Tab-separated table of C-alpha atoms in Angstrom:
chain	number	residue	atom	x	y	z
A	1	MET	CA	173.952	104.282	-28.219
A	2	ASP	CA	174.586	108.351	-27.188
A	3	PRO	CA	176.767	108.862	-24.626
A	4	SER	CA	175.980	112.479	-23.890
A	5	PRO	CA	174.498	113.623	-20.659
A	6	PHE	CA	171.226	113.102	-19.566
A	7	LEU	CA	168.738	116.371	-19.954
A	8	PRO	CA	167.517	117.435	-16.739
A	9	ALA	CA	163.894	115.681	-15.638
A	10	PRO	CA	161.102	117.232	-16.663
A	11	SER	CA	158.259	119.086	-14.135
A	12	ARG	CA	155.712	116.498	-14.227
A	13	LEU	CA	155.416	113.306	-14.988
A	14	VAL	CA	152.932	113.999	-17.739
A	15	HIS	CA	152.748	116.007	-20.921
A	16	GLU	CA	149.979	117.698	-22.129
A	17	ARG	CA	147.307	116.332	-23.521
A	18	GLY	CA	148.101	113.094	-21.945
A	19	ILE	CA	151.641	111.946	-23.424
A	20	PRO	CA	153.830	110.343	-20.893
A	21	ALA	CA	156.838	112.153	-20.795
A	22	PHE	CA	159.007	109.091	-21.639
A	23	GLY	CA	162.538	109.264	-20.692
A	24	MET	CA	166.122	108.702	-19.091
A	25	TYR	CA	166.912	112.096	-17.048
A	26	GLN	CA	169.534	113.216	-14.449
A	27	GLY	CA	166.848	114.994	-11.121
A	28	THR	CA	164.219	114.474	-9.861
A	29	VAL	CA	160.336	114.967	-10.847
A	30	ASP	CA	158.649	117.670	-8.406
A	31	ALA	CA	155.279	116.144	-8.331
A	32	LEU	CA	154.909	112.431	-8.917
A	33	SER	CA	150.600	112.984	-10.787
A	34	TRP	CA	149.563	110.121	-13.192
A	35	GLN	CA	146.417	111.691	-12.946
A	36	PRO	CA	146.513	113.284	-16.441
A	37	LEU	CA	147.772	110.342	-18.232
A	38	THR	CA	145.426	108.834	-21.192
A	39	LEU	CA	144.273	105.722	-20.533
A	40	SER	CA	141.615	103.391	-21.974
A	41	PRO	CA	138.266	103.319	-20.477
A	42	TRP	CA	139.682	100.004	-18.857
A	43	HIS	CA	142.344	101.439	-17.492
A	44	ARG	CA	140.796	104.599	-16.065
A	45	LEU	CA	138.056	102.378	-14.088
A	46	THR	CA	141.485	100.221	-12.851
A	47	ARG	CA	143.887	102.481	-11.947
A	48	LYS	CA	143.679	103.460	-8.245
A	49	LEU	CA	144.383	98.819	-8.177
A	50	HIS	CA	147.739	99.578	-10.516
A	51	HIS	CA	149.045	102.481	-8.958
A	52	LYS	CA	151.955	100.891	-7.418
A	53	ARG	CA	154.656	102.770	-4.726
A	54	TRP	CA	157.759	102.343	-2.549
A	55	GLN	CA	160.187	103.809	-1.188
A	56	TYR	CA	163.681	101.541	-0.496
A	57	ALA	CA	166.962	102.090	1.427
A	58	ALA	CA	169.821	100.109	1.380
A	59	PHE	CA	172.992	100.520	3.451
A	60	ALA	CA	176.051	98.660	2.373
A	61	HIS	CA	179.179	98.173	4.682
A	62	ASP	CA	182.212	96.106	5.485
A	63	ASN	CA	180.340	93.759	8.416
A	64	TYR	CA	176.912	93.874	7.022
A	65	PHE	CA	173.957	94.728	4.249
A	66	ILE	CA	170.666	96.371	5.426
A	67	GLY	CA	167.223	96.651	3.605
A	68	VAL	CA	164.255	98.424	4.302
A	69	ALA	CA	161.063	99.388	1.877
A	70	VAL	CA	158.060	100.341	2.086
A	71	VAL	CA	155.323	99.436	-0.258
A	72	ASP	CA	151.599	100.551	-1.602
A	73	LEU	CA	150.414	98.228	-3.490
A	74	GLY	CA	146.682	100.091	-3.881
A	75	TRP	CA	144.515	97.005	-2.679
A	76	CYS	CA	146.909	95.752	0.160
A	77	SER	CA	150.155	97.416	1.617
A	78	THR	CA	153.616	95.597	2.563
A	79	ALA	CA	157.045	96.339	4.299
A	80	PHE	CA	159.989	94.749	5.680
A	81	ALA	CA	163.408	95.890	7.326
A	82	TYR	CA	165.918	92.875	7.717
A	83	LEU	CA	170.085	93.317	8.728
A	84	PHE	CA	172.696	90.307	6.730
A	85	ASP	CA	175.464	89.804	9.027
A	86	ARG	CA	178.482	89.739	6.572
A	87	GLN	CA	180.629	87.936	8.973
A	88	GLN	CA	178.248	85.019	9.842
A	89	ARG	CA	176.535	85.062	6.272
A	90	LYS	CA	173.253	84.988	7.636
A	91	VAL	CA	170.343	87.371	8.311
A	92	THR	CA	170.224	87.803	11.776
A	93	ALA	CA	167.533	90.258	11.514
A	94	SER	CA	163.944	90.700	9.724
A	95	PHE	CA	160.737	91.876	9.714
A	96	SER	CA	158.163	91.634	7.171
A	97	ALA	CA	154.585	92.452	7.568
A	98	ASP	CA	150.917	93.128	5.491
A	99	GLY	CA	148.393	95.888	5.864
A	100	LEU	CA	145.040	97.582	4.978
A	101	PRO	CA	144.840	99.775	1.887
A	102	GLY	CA	144.944	103.311	2.382
A	103	LEU	CA	145.268	102.440	6.283
A	104	SER	CA	148.644	101.237	7.102
A	105	ALA	CA	151.367	102.542	4.604
A	106	LYS	CA	151.656	106.149	3.647
A	107	ILE	CA	153.751	107.142	0.564
A	108	GLU	CA	153.990	110.859	-1.098
A	109	ASP	CA	153.298	110.788	-4.553
A	110	ARG	CA	157.901	112.948	-4.216
A	111	ALA	CA	160.415	111.014	-5.603
A	112	PHE	CA	162.470	110.843	-2.189
A	113	GLY	CA	159.757	111.584	0.213
A	114	HIS	CA	157.997	110.833	2.876
A	115	ALA	CA	156.616	106.953	3.771
A	116	ARG	CA	154.893	105.574	6.382
A	117	PHE	CA	154.263	101.979	7.740
A	118	CYS	CA	152.671	100.937	10.693
A	119	ALA	CA	151.051	97.604	10.874
A	120	GLY	CA	152.403	93.799	12.145
A	121	GLY	CA	153.834	95.208	15.528
A	122	GLY	CA	156.239	97.079	13.016
A	123	LYS	CA	156.792	100.931	12.624
A	124	LEU	CA	158.501	102.230	9.221
A	125	VAL	CA	159.165	106.045	8.370
A	126	PHE	CA	160.958	107.829	5.900
A	127	THR	CA	161.389	111.674	6.473
A	128	ARG	CA	162.523	114.131	3.966
A	129	GLU	CA	164.203	117.383	5.773
A	130	ALA	CA	166.237	119.664	3.791
A	131	GLY	CA	169.435	117.954	2.057
A	132	ARG	CA	168.703	114.228	4.527
A	133	MET	CA	166.554	111.533	4.665
A	134	LEU	CA	165.912	110.183	7.995
A	135	LEU	CA	164.887	106.770	8.470
A	136	GLU	CA	163.360	105.163	11.272
A	137	VAL	CA	162.839	101.015	12.265
A	138	ARG	CA	161.086	100.004	15.014
A	139	THR	CA	160.308	96.269	15.239
A	140	PRO	CA	161.296	93.670	17.289
A	141	ALA	CA	163.538	92.184	15.504
A	142	LEU	CA	165.768	95.487	14.078
A	143	ARG	CA	166.149	98.871	15.571
A	144	MET	CA	167.072	101.568	13.429
A	145	ALA	CA	168.214	105.346	13.552
A	146	ALA	CA	169.563	106.914	10.335
A	147	HIS	CA	170.073	110.059	8.668
A	148	ILE	CA	171.403	109.685	4.535
A	149	THR	CA	173.129	112.538	3.190
A	150	LEU	CA	171.337	113.745	-0.322
A	151	ASN	CA	174.203	114.981	-1.478
A	152	PRO	CA	173.754	117.401	-4.631
A	153	ASP	CA	177.212	115.979	-6.281
A	154	VAL	CA	175.836	112.616	-6.730
A	155	PRO	CA	173.268	112.580	-9.737
A	156	THR	CA	169.892	110.917	-9.648
A	157	LEU	CA	169.113	108.705	-12.288
A	158	CYS	CA	164.786	109.704	-13.267
A	159	ALA	CA	163.455	107.122	-15.571
A	160	ILE	CA	159.559	107.542	-17.016
A	161	ALA	CA	159.070	104.400	-19.499
A	162	PRO	CA	156.397	101.763	-20.995
A	163	ALA	CA	155.521	99.148	-18.407
A	164	ASN	CA	153.675	96.476	-19.900
A	165	HIS	CA	151.624	98.303	-21.872
A	166	LEU	CA	151.126	101.222	-18.996
A	167	ALA	CA	154.003	103.428	-17.398
A	168	HIS	CA	156.245	103.822	-14.596
A	169	SER	CA	158.686	105.738	-12.967
A	170	THR	CA	161.568	105.517	-10.607
A	171	HIS	CA	164.302	107.426	-8.845
A	172	LYS	CA	167.845	105.890	-8.403
A	173	SER	CA	170.611	107.252	-5.870
A	174	GLY	CA	173.107	105.649	-4.793
A	175	GLY	CA	176.649	106.715	-3.422
A	176	LEU	CA	175.104	108.803	0.077
A	177	ALA	CA	176.775	108.701	2.889
A	178	VAL	CA	175.208	107.733	6.236
A	179	SER	CA	175.138	107.860	10.318
A	180	GLY	CA	173.306	106.257	12.629
A	181	TYR	CA	172.759	103.004	14.623
A	182	ALA	CA	170.628	99.866	14.130
A	183	ASP	CA	170.006	97.217	16.898
A	184	THR	CA	169.284	93.470	16.907
A	185	ASN	CA	169.921	90.964	18.866
A	186	GLY	CA	171.680	92.471	21.814
A	187	SER	CA	174.095	94.394	18.795
A	188	ARG	CA	175.304	97.760	17.341
A	189	TYR	CA	175.312	98.346	14.601
A	190	SER	CA	176.979	101.392	13.420
A	191	LEU	CA	176.078	102.985	10.279
A	192	ASP	CA	179.436	105.372	9.967
A	193	GLY	CA	181.050	104.674	7.375
A	194	ALA	CA	178.352	102.671	5.207
A	195	ILE	CA	177.120	103.586	1.999
A	196	ALA	CA	173.169	103.801	1.566
A	197	SER	CA	171.439	103.463	-1.628
A	198	LEU	CA	167.554	105.179	-2.462
A	199	ASP	CA	165.018	103.785	-5.097
A	200	ALA	CA	161.625	105.880	-5.338
A	201	SER	CA	159.274	103.863	-7.237
A	202	ASN	CA	155.709	105.362	-8.744
A	203	GLY	CA	153.784	104.233	-11.501
A	204	LEU	CA	150.877	102.286	-13.319
A	205	LEU	CA	152.283	98.264	-13.311
A	206	ALA	CA	150.194	95.442	-14.995
A	207	ARG	CA	148.936	93.077	-12.995
A	208	HIS	CA	152.079	90.541	-13.694
A	209	THR	CA	155.000	91.810	-13.350
A	210	ALA	CA	158.791	90.751	-13.224
A	211	TRP	CA	162.224	91.725	-13.119
A	212	ARG	CA	165.735	90.803	-12.567
A	213	TRP	CA	167.945	93.329	-10.897
A	214	ALA	CA	170.993	94.872	-9.071
A	215	SER	CA	172.697	97.497	-7.496
A	216	ALA	CA	175.821	98.466	-5.735
A	217	HIS	CA	177.347	101.747	-5.047
A	218	ASN	CA	180.232	102.665	-3.302
A	219	HIS	CA	181.462	106.828	-3.437
A	220	GLU	CA	183.647	106.442	-6.690
A	221	LEU	CA	181.379	104.572	-9.163
A	222	GLY	CA	177.815	102.137	-8.800
A	223	PHE	CA	175.418	100.669	-10.873
A	224	ASN	CA	171.097	100.257	-10.998
A	225	LEU	CA	170.591	97.542	-13.675
A	226	GLN	CA	167.298	95.691	-14.802
A	227	ASP	CA	165.969	93.278	-17.111
A	228	GLY	CA	161.941	93.172	-17.205
A	229	TYR	CA	159.418	94.889	-17.299
A	230	MET	CA	161.197	98.842	-18.567
A	231	GLY	CA	163.494	96.966	-20.215
A	232	ASP	CA	166.907	98.957	-20.367
A	233	ALA	CA	165.065	102.441	-19.228
A	234	GLU	CA	166.446	102.513	-16.299
A	235	ASN	CA	169.802	100.874	-16.973
A	236	ALA	CA	172.679	103.521	-15.150
A	237	ILE	CA	176.019	103.865	-13.625
A	238	TRP	CA	177.623	106.170	-11.989
A	239	LEU	CA	181.427	106.760	-12.202
A	240	HIS	CA	182.834	109.628	-10.525
A	241	GLY	CA	180.087	112.313	-10.754
A	242	LYS	CA	178.546	111.104	-13.468
A	243	LEU	CA	175.353	109.336	-14.724
A	244	LEU	CA	175.899	107.415	-17.880
A	245	ARG	CA	172.944	104.978	-19.376
A	246	VAL	CA	173.901	101.453	-20.494
A	247	GLY	CA	172.388	99.179	-22.765
A	248	LYS	CA	170.192	96.279	-22.597
A	249	VAL	CA	171.553	93.383	-19.713
A	250	ARG	CA	171.357	90.285	-19.685
A	251	PHE	CA	171.144	87.994	-15.973
A	252	ASP	CA	172.499	84.796	-16.666
A	253	TYR	CA	172.739	82.975	-13.224
A	254	LEU	CA	170.817	79.397	-11.977
A	255	PRO	CA	167.115	80.413	-11.142
A	256	ALA	CA	166.604	77.530	-9.270
A	257	ASP	CA	169.371	78.182	-7.287
A	258	PRO	CA	170.275	81.657	-6.550
A	259	MET	CA	173.002	81.310	-4.408
A	260	ALA	CA	175.022	79.942	-7.498
A	261	PRO	CA	177.383	82.806	-9.201
A	262	TRP	CA	176.006	85.257	-11.480
A	263	HIS	CA	176.943	86.796	-14.484
A	264	ILE	CA	175.465	90.545	-15.229
A	265	HIS	CA	176.968	91.880	-18.945
A	266	SER	CA	175.369	94.843	-21.072
A	267	ASP	CA	174.922	93.645	-25.382
A	268	ASP	CA	176.556	97.450	-25.394
A	269	GLY	CA	179.964	95.917	-23.558
A	270	LEU	CA	179.624	98.987	-21.325
A	271	VAL	CA	179.332	95.955	-18.052
A	272	ASP	CA	180.493	92.811	-17.542
A	273	LEU	CA	180.232	92.059	-13.584
A	274	ARG	CA	180.642	88.926	-11.604
A	275	PHE	CA	178.104	88.415	-8.595
A	276	THR	CA	179.313	86.006	-5.752
A	277	PRO	CA	176.611	85.421	-3.338
A	278	GLU	CA	177.360	85.551	0.499
A	279	GLY	CA	173.307	84.495	1.454
A	280	MET	CA	170.261	85.704	0.724
A	281	ARG	CA	166.635	87.046	1.617
A	282	SER	CA	163.428	85.552	0.085
A	283	GLU	CA	160.337	85.674	0.698
A	284	ASN	CA	156.945	83.716	-1.694
A	285	LYS	CA	153.881	85.282	-0.537
A	286	ASN	CA	149.900	84.685	-1.492
A	287	LEU	CA	147.520	86.743	-0.215
A	288	LEU	CA	145.143	85.349	-2.269
A	289	ILE	CA	143.886	89.019	-4.616
A	290	ALA	CA	147.916	89.157	-4.856
A	291	ALA	CA	150.916	87.319	-5.194
A	292	SER	CA	155.001	86.979	-4.819
A	293	ARG	CA	158.340	85.842	-5.410
A	294	TYR	CA	160.977	87.732	-4.475
A	295	VAL	CA	164.689	86.626	-4.110
A	296	GLN	CA	167.459	88.470	-3.105
A	297	PRO	CA	171.167	87.551	-2.531
A	298	ILE	CA	173.390	89.910	-1.314
A	299	GLY	CA	177.153	89.546	-1.665
A	300	THR	CA	180.046	91.112	-4.203
A	301	PHE	CA	180.265	92.332	-7.475
A	302	SER	CA	184.049	92.432	-9.335
A	303	GLY	CA	184.571	92.784	-13.038
A	304	VAL	CA	184.690	96.348	-15.376
A	305	LEU	CA	182.309	99.470	-16.175
A	306	LEU	CA	183.307	101.556	-19.231
A	307	ASP	CA	183.018	105.368	-19.905
A	308	PRO	CA	181.587	105.430	-22.752
A	309	ALA	CA	182.739	108.908	-23.584
A	310	SER	CA	186.476	107.923	-22.409
A	311	GLY	CA	186.376	104.460	-23.278
A	312	ALA	CA	188.312	104.446	-19.948
A	313	ARG	CA	187.850	100.984	-17.869
A	314	HIS	CA	186.946	101.412	-13.978
A	315	ILE	CA	187.542	98.139	-12.013
A	316	VAL	CA	184.871	97.062	-9.913
A	317	ASN	CA	186.682	94.742	-7.201
A	318	ALA	CA	184.460	92.850	-4.248
A	319	LEU	CA	181.921	95.718	-4.738
A	320	THR	CA	179.142	94.596	-1.558
A	321	GLY	CA	175.311	95.520	-3.617
A	322	VAL	CA	172.522	92.751	-4.474
A	323	THR	CA	170.778	91.219	-7.217
A	324	GLU	CA	166.975	90.353	-7.632
A	325	ASP	CA	164.831	87.905	-9.118
A	326	HIS	CA	160.971	89.255	-8.281
A	327	ALA	CA	158.124	88.585	-10.147
A	328	SER	CA	154.128	90.003	-8.270
A	329	HIS	CA	150.681	89.630	-9.779
A	330	TRP	CA	149.270	92.190	-8.092
């Protein structure tokens, strides 16, 4: 595997003649459009149903973990927001709702752009401003206002890859500073000192899509690891301002007991992590035309990340983050 720096992200997802710009890059694609992509007659007809977009933010702190997402599935939309209290070892606030296609959710075709969901008594809004992302959450269970600094010194991973014979793109960034607050059940949690991570994904996905995923960051190091529909195309580690590729990753865990310890390791030896869950958020939805089974344990990672260029070992010690086991029929 080549440890050389990533190429800069292309200006668009699709090259001339309808060829996808497959690859792993550093930076962001200006406009996320799949319109020029060459597709079969059937996939052209069903393009809108295959088009999936989501904007996700995570906030890791010694006292809590917060996850927020707005998702546009084409034929429906959904959103969630939750706060996991690490002292109490339980989810103390949770919101989840489904909405109408094209009405309840709006997601800009731009990495870390505007996103909005309004349905089910909740309102979640991502707003992009110069140098920062603003997030507002207004739900019965959780109210939140966050200002996330989009630090240009933190490299953004851009991955464009085949996904079950179609194509998908994702942008990931982590180790970001944040300020603000989260209110739930009469308690206020300061976001100062938390570590923010962002995921902006946009692609044409197959009816059946599944993945395993792990993510955690601090200001010095972090990782995004996945095994599933994108293969190893978005596996990367951040080491002191450098973005480095990782090969195929294996998730050794008990699907029937996701609260048991996980072992996550890469075939190239660059990643060897143990994950100890503290608690979990899960959902199992069946909307007739769509279904989703989802578990996201919250906990800590310990182990080693290896720099492929220098061979230096970077110790990961009780780094707060999440794993995920997700299967969708959408």
